[in-house]
Coordinates of C-alpha atoms in Angstrom, one line a residue:
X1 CA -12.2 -37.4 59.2
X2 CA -10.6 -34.2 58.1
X3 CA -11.9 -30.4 58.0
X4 CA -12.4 -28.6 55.1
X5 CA -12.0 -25.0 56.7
X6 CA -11.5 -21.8 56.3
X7 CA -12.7 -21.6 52.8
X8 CA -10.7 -19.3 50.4
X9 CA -11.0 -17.3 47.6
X10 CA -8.0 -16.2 44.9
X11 CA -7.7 -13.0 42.3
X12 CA -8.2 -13.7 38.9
X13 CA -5.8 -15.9 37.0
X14 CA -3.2 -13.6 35.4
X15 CA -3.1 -12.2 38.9
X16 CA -3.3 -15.8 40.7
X17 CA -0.4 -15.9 43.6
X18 CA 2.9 -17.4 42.8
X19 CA 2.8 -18.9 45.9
X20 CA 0.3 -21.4 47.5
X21 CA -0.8 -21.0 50.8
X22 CA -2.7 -22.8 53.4
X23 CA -4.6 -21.3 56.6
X24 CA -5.1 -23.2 60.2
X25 CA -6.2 -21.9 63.7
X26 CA -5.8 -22.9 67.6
X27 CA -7.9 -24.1 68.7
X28 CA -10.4 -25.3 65.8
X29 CA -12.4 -23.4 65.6
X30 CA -11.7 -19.8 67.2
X31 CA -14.0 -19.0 69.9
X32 CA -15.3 -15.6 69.8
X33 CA -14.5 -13.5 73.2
X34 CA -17.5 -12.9 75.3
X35 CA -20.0 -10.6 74.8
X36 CA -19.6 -9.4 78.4
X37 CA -17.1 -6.3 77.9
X38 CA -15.6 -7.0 81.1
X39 CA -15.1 -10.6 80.5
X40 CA -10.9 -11.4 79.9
X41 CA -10.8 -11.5 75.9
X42 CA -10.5 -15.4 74.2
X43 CA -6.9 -15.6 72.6
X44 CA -6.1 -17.1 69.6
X45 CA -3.3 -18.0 66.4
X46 CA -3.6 -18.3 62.7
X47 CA -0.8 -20.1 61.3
X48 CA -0.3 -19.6 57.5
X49 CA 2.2 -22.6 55.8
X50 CA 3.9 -20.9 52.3
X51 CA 5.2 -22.6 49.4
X52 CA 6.2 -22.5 46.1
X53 CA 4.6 -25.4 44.2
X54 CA 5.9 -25.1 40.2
X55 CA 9.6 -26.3 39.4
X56 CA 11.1 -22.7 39.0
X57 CA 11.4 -20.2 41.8
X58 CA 9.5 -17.1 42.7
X59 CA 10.9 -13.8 43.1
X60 CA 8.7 -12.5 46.3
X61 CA 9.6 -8.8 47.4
X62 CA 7.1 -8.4 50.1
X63 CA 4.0 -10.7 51.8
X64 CA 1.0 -8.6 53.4
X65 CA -1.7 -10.4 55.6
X66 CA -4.4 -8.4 56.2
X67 CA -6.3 -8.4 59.2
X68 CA -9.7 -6.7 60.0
X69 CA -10.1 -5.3 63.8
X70 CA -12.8 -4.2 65.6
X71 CA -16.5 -4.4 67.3
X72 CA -18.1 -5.4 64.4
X73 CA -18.8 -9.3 63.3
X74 CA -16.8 -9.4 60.5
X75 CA -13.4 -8.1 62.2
X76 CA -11.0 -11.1 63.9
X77 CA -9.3 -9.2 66.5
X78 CA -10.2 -6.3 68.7
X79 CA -6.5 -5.1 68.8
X80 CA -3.9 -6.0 65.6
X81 CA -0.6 -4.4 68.4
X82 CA -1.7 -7.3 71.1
X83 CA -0.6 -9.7 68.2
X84 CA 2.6 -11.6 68.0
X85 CA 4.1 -12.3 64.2
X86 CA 6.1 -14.3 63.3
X87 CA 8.0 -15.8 59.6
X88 CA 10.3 -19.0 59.8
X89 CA 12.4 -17.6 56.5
X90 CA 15.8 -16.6 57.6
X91 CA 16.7 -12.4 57.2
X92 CA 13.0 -11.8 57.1
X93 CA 11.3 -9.0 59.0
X94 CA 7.7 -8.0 59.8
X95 CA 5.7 -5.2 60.9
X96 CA 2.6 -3.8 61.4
X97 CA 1.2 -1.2 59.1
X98 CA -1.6 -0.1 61.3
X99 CA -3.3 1.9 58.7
X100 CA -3.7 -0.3 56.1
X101 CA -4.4 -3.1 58.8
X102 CA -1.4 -5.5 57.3
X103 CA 1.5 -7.5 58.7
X104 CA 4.1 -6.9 56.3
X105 CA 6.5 -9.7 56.1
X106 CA 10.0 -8.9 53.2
X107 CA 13.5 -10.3 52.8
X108 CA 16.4 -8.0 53.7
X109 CA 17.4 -7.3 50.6
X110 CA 14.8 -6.0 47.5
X111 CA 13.7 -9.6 47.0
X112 CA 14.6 -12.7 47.7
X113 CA 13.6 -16.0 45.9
X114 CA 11.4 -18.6 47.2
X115 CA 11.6 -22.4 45.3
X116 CA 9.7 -25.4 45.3
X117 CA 12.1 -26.8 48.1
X118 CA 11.4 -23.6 50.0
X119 CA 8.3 -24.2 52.8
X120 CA 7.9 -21.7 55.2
X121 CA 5.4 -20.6 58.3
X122 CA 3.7 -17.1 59.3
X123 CA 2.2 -17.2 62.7
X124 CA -0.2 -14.5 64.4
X125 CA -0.2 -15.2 67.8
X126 CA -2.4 -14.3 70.7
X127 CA -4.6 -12.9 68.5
X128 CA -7.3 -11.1 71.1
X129 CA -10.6 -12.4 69.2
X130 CA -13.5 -10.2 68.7
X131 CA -16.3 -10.8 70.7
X132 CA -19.1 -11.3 67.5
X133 CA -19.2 -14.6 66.5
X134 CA -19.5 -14.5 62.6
X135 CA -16.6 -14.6 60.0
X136 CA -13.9 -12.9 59.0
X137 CA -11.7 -12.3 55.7
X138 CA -8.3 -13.2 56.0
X139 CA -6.2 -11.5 52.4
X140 CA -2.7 -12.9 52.0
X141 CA -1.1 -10.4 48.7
X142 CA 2.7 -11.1 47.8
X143 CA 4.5 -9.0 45.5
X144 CA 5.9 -11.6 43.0
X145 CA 7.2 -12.7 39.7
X146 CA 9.4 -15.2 37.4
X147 CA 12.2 -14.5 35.5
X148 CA 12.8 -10.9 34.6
X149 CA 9.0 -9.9 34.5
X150 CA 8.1 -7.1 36.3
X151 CA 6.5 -7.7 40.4
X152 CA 2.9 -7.2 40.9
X153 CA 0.9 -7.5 44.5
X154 CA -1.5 -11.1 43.8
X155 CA -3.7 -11.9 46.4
X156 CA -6.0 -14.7 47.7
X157 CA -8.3 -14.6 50.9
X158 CA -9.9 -17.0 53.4
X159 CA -12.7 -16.5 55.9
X160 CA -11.9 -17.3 59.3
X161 CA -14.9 -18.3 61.5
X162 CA -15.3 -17.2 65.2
X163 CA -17.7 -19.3 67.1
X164 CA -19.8 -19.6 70.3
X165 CA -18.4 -20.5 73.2
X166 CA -20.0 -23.8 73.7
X167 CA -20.0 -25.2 69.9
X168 CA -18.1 -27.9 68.4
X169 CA -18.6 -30.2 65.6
X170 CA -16.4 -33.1 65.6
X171 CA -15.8 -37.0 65.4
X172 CA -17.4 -37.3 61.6
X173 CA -16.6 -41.6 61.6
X174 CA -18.1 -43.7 58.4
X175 CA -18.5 -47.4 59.1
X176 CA -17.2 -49.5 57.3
X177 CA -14.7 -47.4 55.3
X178 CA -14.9 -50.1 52.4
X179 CA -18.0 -51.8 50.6
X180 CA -19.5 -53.7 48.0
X181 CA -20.9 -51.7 45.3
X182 CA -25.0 -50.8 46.4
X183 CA -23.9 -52.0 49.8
X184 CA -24.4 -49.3 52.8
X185 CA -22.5 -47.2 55.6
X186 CA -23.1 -45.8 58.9
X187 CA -22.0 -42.0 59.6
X188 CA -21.8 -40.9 63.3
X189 CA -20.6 -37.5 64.7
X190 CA -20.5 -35.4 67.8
X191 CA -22.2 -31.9 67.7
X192 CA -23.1 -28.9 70.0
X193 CA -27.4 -28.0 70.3
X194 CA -26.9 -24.0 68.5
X195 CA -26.5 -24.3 65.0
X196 CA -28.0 -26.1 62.2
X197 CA -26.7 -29.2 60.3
X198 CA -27.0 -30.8 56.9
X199 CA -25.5 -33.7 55.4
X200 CA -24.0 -33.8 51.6
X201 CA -23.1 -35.7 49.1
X202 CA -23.5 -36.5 45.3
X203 CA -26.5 -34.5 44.3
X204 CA -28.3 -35.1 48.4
X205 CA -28.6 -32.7 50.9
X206 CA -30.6 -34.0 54.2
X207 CA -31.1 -32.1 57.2
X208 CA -29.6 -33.5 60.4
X209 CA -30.1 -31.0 62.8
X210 CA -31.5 -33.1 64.9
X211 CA -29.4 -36.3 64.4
X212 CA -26.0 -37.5 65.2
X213 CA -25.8 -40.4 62.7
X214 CA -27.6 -41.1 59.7
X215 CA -27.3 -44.6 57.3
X216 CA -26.9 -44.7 53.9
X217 CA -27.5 -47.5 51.7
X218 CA -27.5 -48.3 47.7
X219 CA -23.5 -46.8 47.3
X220 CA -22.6 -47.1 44.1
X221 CA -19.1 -45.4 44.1
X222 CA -16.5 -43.6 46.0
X223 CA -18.7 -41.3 48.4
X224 CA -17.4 -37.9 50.1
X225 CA -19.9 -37.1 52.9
X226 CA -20.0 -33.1 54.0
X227 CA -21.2 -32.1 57.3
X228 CA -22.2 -28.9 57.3
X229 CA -22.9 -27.0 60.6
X230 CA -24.0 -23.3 60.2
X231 CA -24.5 -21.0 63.4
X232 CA -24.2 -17.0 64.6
X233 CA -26.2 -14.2 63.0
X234 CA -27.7 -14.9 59.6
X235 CA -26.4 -12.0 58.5
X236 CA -22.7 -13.4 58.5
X237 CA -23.1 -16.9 59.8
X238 CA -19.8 -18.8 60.8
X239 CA -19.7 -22.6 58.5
X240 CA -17.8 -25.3 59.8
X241 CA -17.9 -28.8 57.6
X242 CA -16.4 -32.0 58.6
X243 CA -15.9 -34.4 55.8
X244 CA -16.0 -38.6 55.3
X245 CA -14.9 -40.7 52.6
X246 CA -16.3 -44.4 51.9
X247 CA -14.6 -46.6 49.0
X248 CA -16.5 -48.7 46.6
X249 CA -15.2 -52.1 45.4
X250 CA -15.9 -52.3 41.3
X251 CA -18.0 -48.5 41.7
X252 CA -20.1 -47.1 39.5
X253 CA -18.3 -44.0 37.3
X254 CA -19.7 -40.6 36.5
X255 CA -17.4 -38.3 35.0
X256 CA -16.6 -35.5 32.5
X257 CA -13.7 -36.8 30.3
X258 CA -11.9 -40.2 30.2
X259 CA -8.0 -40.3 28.7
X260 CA -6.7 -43.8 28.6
X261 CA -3.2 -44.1 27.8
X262 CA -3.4 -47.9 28.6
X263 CA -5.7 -51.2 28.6
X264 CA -9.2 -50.8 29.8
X265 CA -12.0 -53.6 29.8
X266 CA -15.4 -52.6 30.3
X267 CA -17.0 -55.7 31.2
X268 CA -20.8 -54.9 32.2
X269 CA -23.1 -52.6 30.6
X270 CA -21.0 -49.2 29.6
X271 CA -23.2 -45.6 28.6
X272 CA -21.1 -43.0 27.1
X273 CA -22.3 -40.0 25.5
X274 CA -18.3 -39.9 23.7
X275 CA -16.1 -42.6 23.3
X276 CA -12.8 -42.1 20.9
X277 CA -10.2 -45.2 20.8
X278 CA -6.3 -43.7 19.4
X279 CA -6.7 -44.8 15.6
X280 CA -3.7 -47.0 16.3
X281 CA -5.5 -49.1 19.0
X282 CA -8.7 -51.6 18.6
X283 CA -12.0 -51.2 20.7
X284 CA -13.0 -55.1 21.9
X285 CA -16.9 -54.9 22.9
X286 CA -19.6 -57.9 23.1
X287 CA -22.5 -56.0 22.5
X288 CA -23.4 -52.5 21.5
X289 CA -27.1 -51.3 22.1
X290 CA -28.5 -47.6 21.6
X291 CA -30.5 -46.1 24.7
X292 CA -33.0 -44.1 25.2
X293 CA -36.3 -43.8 23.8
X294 CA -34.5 -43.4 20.7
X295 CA -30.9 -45.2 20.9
X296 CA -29.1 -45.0 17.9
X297 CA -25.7 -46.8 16.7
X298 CA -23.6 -44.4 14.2
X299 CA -20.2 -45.6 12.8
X300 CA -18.0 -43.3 11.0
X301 CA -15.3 -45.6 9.7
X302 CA -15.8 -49.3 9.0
X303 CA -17.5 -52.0 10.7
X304 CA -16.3 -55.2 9.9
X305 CA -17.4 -59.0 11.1
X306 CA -14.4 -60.5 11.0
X307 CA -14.5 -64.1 12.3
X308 CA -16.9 -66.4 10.7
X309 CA -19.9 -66.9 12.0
X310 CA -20.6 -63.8 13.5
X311 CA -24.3 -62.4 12.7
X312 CA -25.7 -58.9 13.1
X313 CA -29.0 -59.2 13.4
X314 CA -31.7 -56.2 13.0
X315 CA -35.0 -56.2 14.3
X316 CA -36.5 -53.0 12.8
X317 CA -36.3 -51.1 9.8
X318 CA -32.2 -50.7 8.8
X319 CA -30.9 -47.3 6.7
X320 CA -28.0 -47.0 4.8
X321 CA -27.5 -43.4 3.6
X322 CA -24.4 -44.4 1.7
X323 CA -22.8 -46.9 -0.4
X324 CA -23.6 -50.6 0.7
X325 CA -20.8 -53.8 0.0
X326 CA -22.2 -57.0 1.0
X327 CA -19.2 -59.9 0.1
X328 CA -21.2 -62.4 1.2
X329 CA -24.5 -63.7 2.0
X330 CA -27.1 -61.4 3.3
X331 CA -30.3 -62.3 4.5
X332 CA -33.5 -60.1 5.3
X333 CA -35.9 -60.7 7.4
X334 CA -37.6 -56.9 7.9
X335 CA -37.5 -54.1 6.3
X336 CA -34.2 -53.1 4.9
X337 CA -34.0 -48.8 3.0
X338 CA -30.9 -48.2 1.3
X339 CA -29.9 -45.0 0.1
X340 CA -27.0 -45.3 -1.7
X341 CA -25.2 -47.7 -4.0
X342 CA -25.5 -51.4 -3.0
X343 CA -22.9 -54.1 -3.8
X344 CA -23.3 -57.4 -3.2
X345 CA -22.5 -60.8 -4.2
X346 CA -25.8 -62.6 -3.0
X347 CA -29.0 -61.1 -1.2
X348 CA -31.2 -63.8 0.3
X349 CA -34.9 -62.5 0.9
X350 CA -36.9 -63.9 3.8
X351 CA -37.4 -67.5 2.4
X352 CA -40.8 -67.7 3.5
X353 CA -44.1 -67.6 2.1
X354 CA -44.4 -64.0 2.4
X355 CA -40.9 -63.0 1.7
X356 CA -40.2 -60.1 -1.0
X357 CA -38.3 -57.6 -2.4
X358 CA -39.5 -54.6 -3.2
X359 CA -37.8 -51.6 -5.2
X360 CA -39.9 -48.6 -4.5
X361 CA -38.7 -46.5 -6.6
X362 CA -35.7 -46.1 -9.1
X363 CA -34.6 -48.9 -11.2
X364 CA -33.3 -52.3 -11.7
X365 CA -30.0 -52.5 -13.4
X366 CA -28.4 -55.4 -14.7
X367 CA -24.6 -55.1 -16.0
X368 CA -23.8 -56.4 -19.1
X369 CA -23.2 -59.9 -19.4
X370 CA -25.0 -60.8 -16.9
X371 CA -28.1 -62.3 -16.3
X372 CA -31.5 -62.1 -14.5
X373 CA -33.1 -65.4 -13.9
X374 CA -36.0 -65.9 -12.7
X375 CA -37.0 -69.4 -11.9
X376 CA -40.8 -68.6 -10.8
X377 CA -43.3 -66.4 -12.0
X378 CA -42.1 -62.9 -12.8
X379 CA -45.7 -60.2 -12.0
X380 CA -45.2 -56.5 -13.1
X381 CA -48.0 -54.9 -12.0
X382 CA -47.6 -51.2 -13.0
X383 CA -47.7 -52.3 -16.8
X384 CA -49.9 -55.7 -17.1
X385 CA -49.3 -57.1 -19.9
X386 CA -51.5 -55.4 -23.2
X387 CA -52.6 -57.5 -26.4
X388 CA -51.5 -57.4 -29.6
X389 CA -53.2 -60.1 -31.8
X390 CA -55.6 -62.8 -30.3
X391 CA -57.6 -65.0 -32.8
X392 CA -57.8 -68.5 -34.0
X393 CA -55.3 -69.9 -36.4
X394 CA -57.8 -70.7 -39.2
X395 CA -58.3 -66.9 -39.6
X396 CA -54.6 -66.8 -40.2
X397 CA -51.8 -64.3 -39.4
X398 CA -49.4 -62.1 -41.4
X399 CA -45.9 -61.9 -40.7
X400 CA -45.5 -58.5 -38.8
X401 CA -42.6 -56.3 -38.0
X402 CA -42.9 -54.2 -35.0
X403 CA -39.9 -51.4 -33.5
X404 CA -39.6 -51.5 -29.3
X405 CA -39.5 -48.0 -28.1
X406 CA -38.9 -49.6 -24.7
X407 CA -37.3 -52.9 -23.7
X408 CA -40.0 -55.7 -22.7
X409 CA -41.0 -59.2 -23.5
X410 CA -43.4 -60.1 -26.2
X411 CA -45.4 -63.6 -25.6
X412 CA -47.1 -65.7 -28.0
X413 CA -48.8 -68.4 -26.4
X414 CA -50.5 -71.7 -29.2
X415 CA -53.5 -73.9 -27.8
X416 CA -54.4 -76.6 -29.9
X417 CA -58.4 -76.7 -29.6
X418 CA -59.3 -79.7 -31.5
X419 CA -59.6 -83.6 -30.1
X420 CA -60.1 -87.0 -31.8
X421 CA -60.1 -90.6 -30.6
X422 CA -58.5 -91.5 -34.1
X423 CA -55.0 -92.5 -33.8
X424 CA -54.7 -92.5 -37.3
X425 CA -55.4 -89.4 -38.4
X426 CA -52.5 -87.8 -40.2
X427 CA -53.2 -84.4 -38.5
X428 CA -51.5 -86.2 -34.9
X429 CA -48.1 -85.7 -37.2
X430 CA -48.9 -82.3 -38.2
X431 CA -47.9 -78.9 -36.4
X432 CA -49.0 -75.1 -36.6
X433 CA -45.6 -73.1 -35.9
X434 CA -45.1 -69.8 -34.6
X435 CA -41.9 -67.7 -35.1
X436 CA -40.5 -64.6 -33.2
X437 CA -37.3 -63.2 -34.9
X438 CA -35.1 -60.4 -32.9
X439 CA -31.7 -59.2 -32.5
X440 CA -30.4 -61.9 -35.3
X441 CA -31.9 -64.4 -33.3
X442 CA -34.7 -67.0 -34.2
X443 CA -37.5 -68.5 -31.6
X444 CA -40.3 -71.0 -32.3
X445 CA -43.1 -73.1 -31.0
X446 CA -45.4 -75.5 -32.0
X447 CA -48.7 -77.1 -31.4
X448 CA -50.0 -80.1 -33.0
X449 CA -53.3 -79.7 -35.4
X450 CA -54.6 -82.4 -33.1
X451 CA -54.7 -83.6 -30.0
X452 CA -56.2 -86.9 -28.3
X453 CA -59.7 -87.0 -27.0
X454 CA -58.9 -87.0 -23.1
X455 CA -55.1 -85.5 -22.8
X456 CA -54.5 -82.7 -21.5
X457 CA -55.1 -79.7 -23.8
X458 CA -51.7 -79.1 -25.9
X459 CA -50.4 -76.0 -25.3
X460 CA -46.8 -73.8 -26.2
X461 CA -46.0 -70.5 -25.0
X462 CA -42.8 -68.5 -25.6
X463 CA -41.7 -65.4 -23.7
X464 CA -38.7 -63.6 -26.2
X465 CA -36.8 -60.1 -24.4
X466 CA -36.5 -57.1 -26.4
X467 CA -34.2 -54.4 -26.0
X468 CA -34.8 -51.3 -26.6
X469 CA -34.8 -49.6 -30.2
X470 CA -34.7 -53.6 -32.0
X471 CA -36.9 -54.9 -34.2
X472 CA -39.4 -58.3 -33.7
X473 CA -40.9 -60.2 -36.6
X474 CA -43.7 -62.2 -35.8
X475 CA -45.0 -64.9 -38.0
X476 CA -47.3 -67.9 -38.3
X477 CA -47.3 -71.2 -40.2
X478 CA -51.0 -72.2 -40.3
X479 CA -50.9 -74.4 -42.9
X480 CA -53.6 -77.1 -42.4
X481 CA -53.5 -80.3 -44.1
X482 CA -56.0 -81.3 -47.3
X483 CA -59.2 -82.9 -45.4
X484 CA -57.5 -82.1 -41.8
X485 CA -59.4 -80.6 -39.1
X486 CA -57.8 -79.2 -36.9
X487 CA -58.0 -75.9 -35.2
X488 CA -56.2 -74.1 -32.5
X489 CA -55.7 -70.3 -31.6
X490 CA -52.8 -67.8 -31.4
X491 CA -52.3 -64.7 -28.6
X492 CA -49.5 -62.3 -28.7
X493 CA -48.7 -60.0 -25.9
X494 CA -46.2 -56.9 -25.1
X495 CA -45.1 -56.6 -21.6
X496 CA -43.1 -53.4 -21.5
X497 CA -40.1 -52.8 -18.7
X498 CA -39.9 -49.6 -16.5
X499 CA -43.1 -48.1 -16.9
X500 CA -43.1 -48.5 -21.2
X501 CA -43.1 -47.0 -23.7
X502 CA -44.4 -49.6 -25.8
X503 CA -44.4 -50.8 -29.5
X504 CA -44.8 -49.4 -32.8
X505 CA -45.2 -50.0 -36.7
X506 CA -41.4 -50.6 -37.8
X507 CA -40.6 -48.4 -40.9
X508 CA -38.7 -49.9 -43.9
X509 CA -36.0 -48.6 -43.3
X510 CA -35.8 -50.2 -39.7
X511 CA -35.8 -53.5 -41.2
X512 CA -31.9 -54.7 -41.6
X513 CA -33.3 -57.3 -44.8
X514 CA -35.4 -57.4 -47.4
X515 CA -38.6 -59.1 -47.2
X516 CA -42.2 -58.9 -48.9
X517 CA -44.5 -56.2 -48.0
X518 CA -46.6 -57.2 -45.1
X519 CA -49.2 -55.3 -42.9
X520 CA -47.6 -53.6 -39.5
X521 CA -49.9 -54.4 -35.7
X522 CA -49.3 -52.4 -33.3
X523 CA -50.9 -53.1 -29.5
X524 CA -54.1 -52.1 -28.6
X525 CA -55.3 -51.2 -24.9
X526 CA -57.1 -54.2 -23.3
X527 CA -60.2 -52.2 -23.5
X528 CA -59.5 -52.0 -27.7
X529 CA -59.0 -56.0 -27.5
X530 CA -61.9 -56.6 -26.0
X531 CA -63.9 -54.7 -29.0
X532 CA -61.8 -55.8 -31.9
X533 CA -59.7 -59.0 -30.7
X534 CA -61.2 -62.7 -30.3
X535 CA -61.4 -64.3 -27.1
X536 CA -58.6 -65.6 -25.2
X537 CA -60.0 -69.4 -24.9
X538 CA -57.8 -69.6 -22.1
X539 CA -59.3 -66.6 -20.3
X540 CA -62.6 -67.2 -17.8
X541 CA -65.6 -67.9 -19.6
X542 CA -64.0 -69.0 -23.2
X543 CA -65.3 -71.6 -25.0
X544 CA -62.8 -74.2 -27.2
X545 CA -64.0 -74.6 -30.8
X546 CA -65.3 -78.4 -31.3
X547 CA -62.7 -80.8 -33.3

């Protein structure tokens, strides 16, 4: 148990005291003198313990305690010339300046110093206490400084209660005085019936006015427990507090700010608002979660996975504002918004049936040299793919230039449409060719003029890229054989890249070699096909031509 009275006040801090001081009284607490005038007056002694408490002495040229006298509640004393005072330093000398109410305590000579291995005592003794009980200010001032500066009066006061007669407040014991963290204590006290009482500690105030113990369970950490007991006039009530202390194995912390100059292991769950780690030291977690209704994770420097195996895992959408390095494998399983630039050696998409990736806006950039495979079907659904020529190969087809304003693919799918059971027929031998000529290099398929009655329907298809600003000659040899009959049909397409544009006659002078005058296609809308183009046999509802 200890007591945590009188309470004190100081001056501001450029006029703090040089020295520190502490304040006591016998007995604890003062009573207050009767109220009866002819009653014999209750005596009683402050004692004031001095010292200086930085490594460099004060210079102290005088010390003042005032003291208030009086009828009234807040004087201590009814007489300050029945007092006795008293200081333990050697060639001191006191007296009383009744006017000013002070005991004025100074050194023989103008000032003498006072060091940190300097302690001293002021005693007031057989003080005759007033007969109010209530409180009353105590002011120590000392005229001080260090060095050569010049001495100014700094003071600091503390209120001195003076109680009733027949109060006391004491024996505040806490069983047990050490416990498991949520475990529970036992407070008991002794108190007098004329005053109120409360209990405190943490953020808790109960009212025990009526009790003498009180148990308190689910402590966490390292527990001061305040009693409180307030009595006299409310007008200037007198406060005595008695005060417990019960210790916490592996407590729960709460504080402001945490400076670590060595190891420290959080091993449980750990919620900081700020945590910094010295640049030249390493923060070792588990697991890092967010909290709240909105918990967030933010990383200013680098986060690295550096033992194999590790995984980080994210359950909900994940944003990079900045620039993105993936070294190795990354695999996405939800939805994934990155900001910035993104390097990476391989991204792996959800593997499953409904797995995708999906570039909402921007572009897709290859570097050169590299390449973009695709080893399924490739859909671009903002620009379907838009006919250029679809008719059968009898009606023939000129060789065409055309000049690609944008890059894209141009396909020119061959279905052979005509059967026989004849295995001699000359036309099983004999081929219709298509040709697609860009950037210097040469592409072609073939169909044969006939197919057996039964197999599966022969058909060719070639897809050929074209960057943008080339040229793309198209041609067909449909050159049937004398007394052949055989028949089959030609579509070309233009699937333009990033949102078109798409292609266009190719002037002479766009054409790096010579060739014979031909007549220049250009695409049509699907809409224009359908009005001026021959069926797609391959396309719902087309018929094959008979062989």
């Amino acid at each position: 148990m200890s007591l945590v009275s009188p309470t004190h006040s100081t001056d501001t801090a450029e006029n703090e005291p040089l020295l520190a001081y502490t304040v006591s009284t016998s007995p604890d607490p003062l009573k207050a003198s009767p109220e009866n005038p002819q009653a014999p007056e209750e005596k009683g002694e402050l004692q004031i313990v001095g010292s200086r408490q930085r490594g460099t002495a004060a210079d102290v040229q005088w010390i003042r305690v005032k003291v208030h006298a009086g009828p009234m509640s807040p004087d201590l004393a009814t007489d300050l010339a029945k007092i006795t005072p008293r200081i333990s330093l050697p060639g001191w000398s006191v007296r009383l300046d009744s006017a000013a109410k002070e005991f004025v305590f100074s050194p023989a000579s103008s000032h003498a110093p006072i060091g940190p291995d300097t302690g001293f005592t002021v005693q007031l003794s057989e003080i005759p206490v007033n007969r109010k009980v209530g409180t009353s200010p105590i002011t120590i001032t000392e005229s001080s400084r260090t060095g050569s500066s010049a001495f100014q009066p700094r003071s600091t006061t503390f209120n001195v209660g003076k109680f009733p007669a027949d109060f006391y407040l004491r024996n505040l014991i806490c069983t047990p005085l050490i416990i498991d963290n949520g475990g529970e204590v036992t407070l008991t006290w002794e108190r007098s019936a004329n005053a109120t009482y409360e209990l405190l500690y943490g953020d808790t105030n109960l009212d025990v006015t009526k009790d003498s113990s009180k148990k308190i369970t689910n402590v966490k950490s390292d527990t001061t427990f305040y009693l409180r007991g307030t009595t006299g006039d409310a007008s200037n009530p007198v406060v005595r507090i008695l005060s417990a202390q019960v210790s916490v194995k592996k407590p729960d912390l709460e504080i402001g700010n945490l400076i670590v100059h060595g190891t420290t292991r959080l091993n449980g769950a750990t919620n900081t608002k700020d945590l910094t780690v010295n640049t030249a030291n390493t923060l070792h977690v588990r697991t890092i979660e967010g909290s709240g209704a909105y918990g967030s994770l933010a990383i200013g420097g680098r986060l690295t996975l550096s033992t194999e195996g590790r995984e980080v895992n994210v359950l909900s959408k994940f944003t990079v504002a900045g620039a993105t390095q993936l070294n190795g494998t990354a695999q996405v399983n939800g939805t994934t918004q990155l900001n910035g630039a993104t390097t990476t050696k391989n991204l792996t998409v959800d593997p499953g049936a409904d797995g995708y990736l999906w570039l909402k806006t921007g572009r897709l950039d290859t570097a050169a040299g590299t390449n973009l495979n695709a080893y399924g079907t490739v859909g671009i659904f903002k620009n379907s793919s838009q006919r250029l020529h679809a008719n059968y190969i009898s009606n023939g087809f000129r060789e065409t230039t055309y000049r690609a304003n944008g890059a894209g693919f141009l396909t020119v799918v061959m279905t052979c449409l005509s059967f026989t059971s004849n295995t001699g027929w000359r036309e099983l031998n004999a081929y219709y060719t298509a040709s697609v000529t860009t950037g210097g290099v040469h592409h072609e398929i073939s169909v044969p003029q006939v197919a057996y009655s039964g197999s599966p329907q022969p058909k060719n298809q070639m897809s050929v890229p074209v960057a943008k600003g080339d040229t793309v000659k198209v041609s067909l040899n449909n050159t049937q054989l004398p007394g052949g009959e055989g028949a089959g049909y030609l579509s070309v397409d233009w699937t333009p890249l990033g949102g078109g544009p798409n292609l266009t006659r190719a002037a002479a002078a766009d054409i790096p070699e010579a060739e014979e005058e031909e007549v220049l296609e250009t695409f049509c809308s699907d809409e224009e096909a359908g009005a001026g183009v021959a069926a797609d046999p391959g396309a719902p509802g087309a018929e094959p031509a008979a062989g």
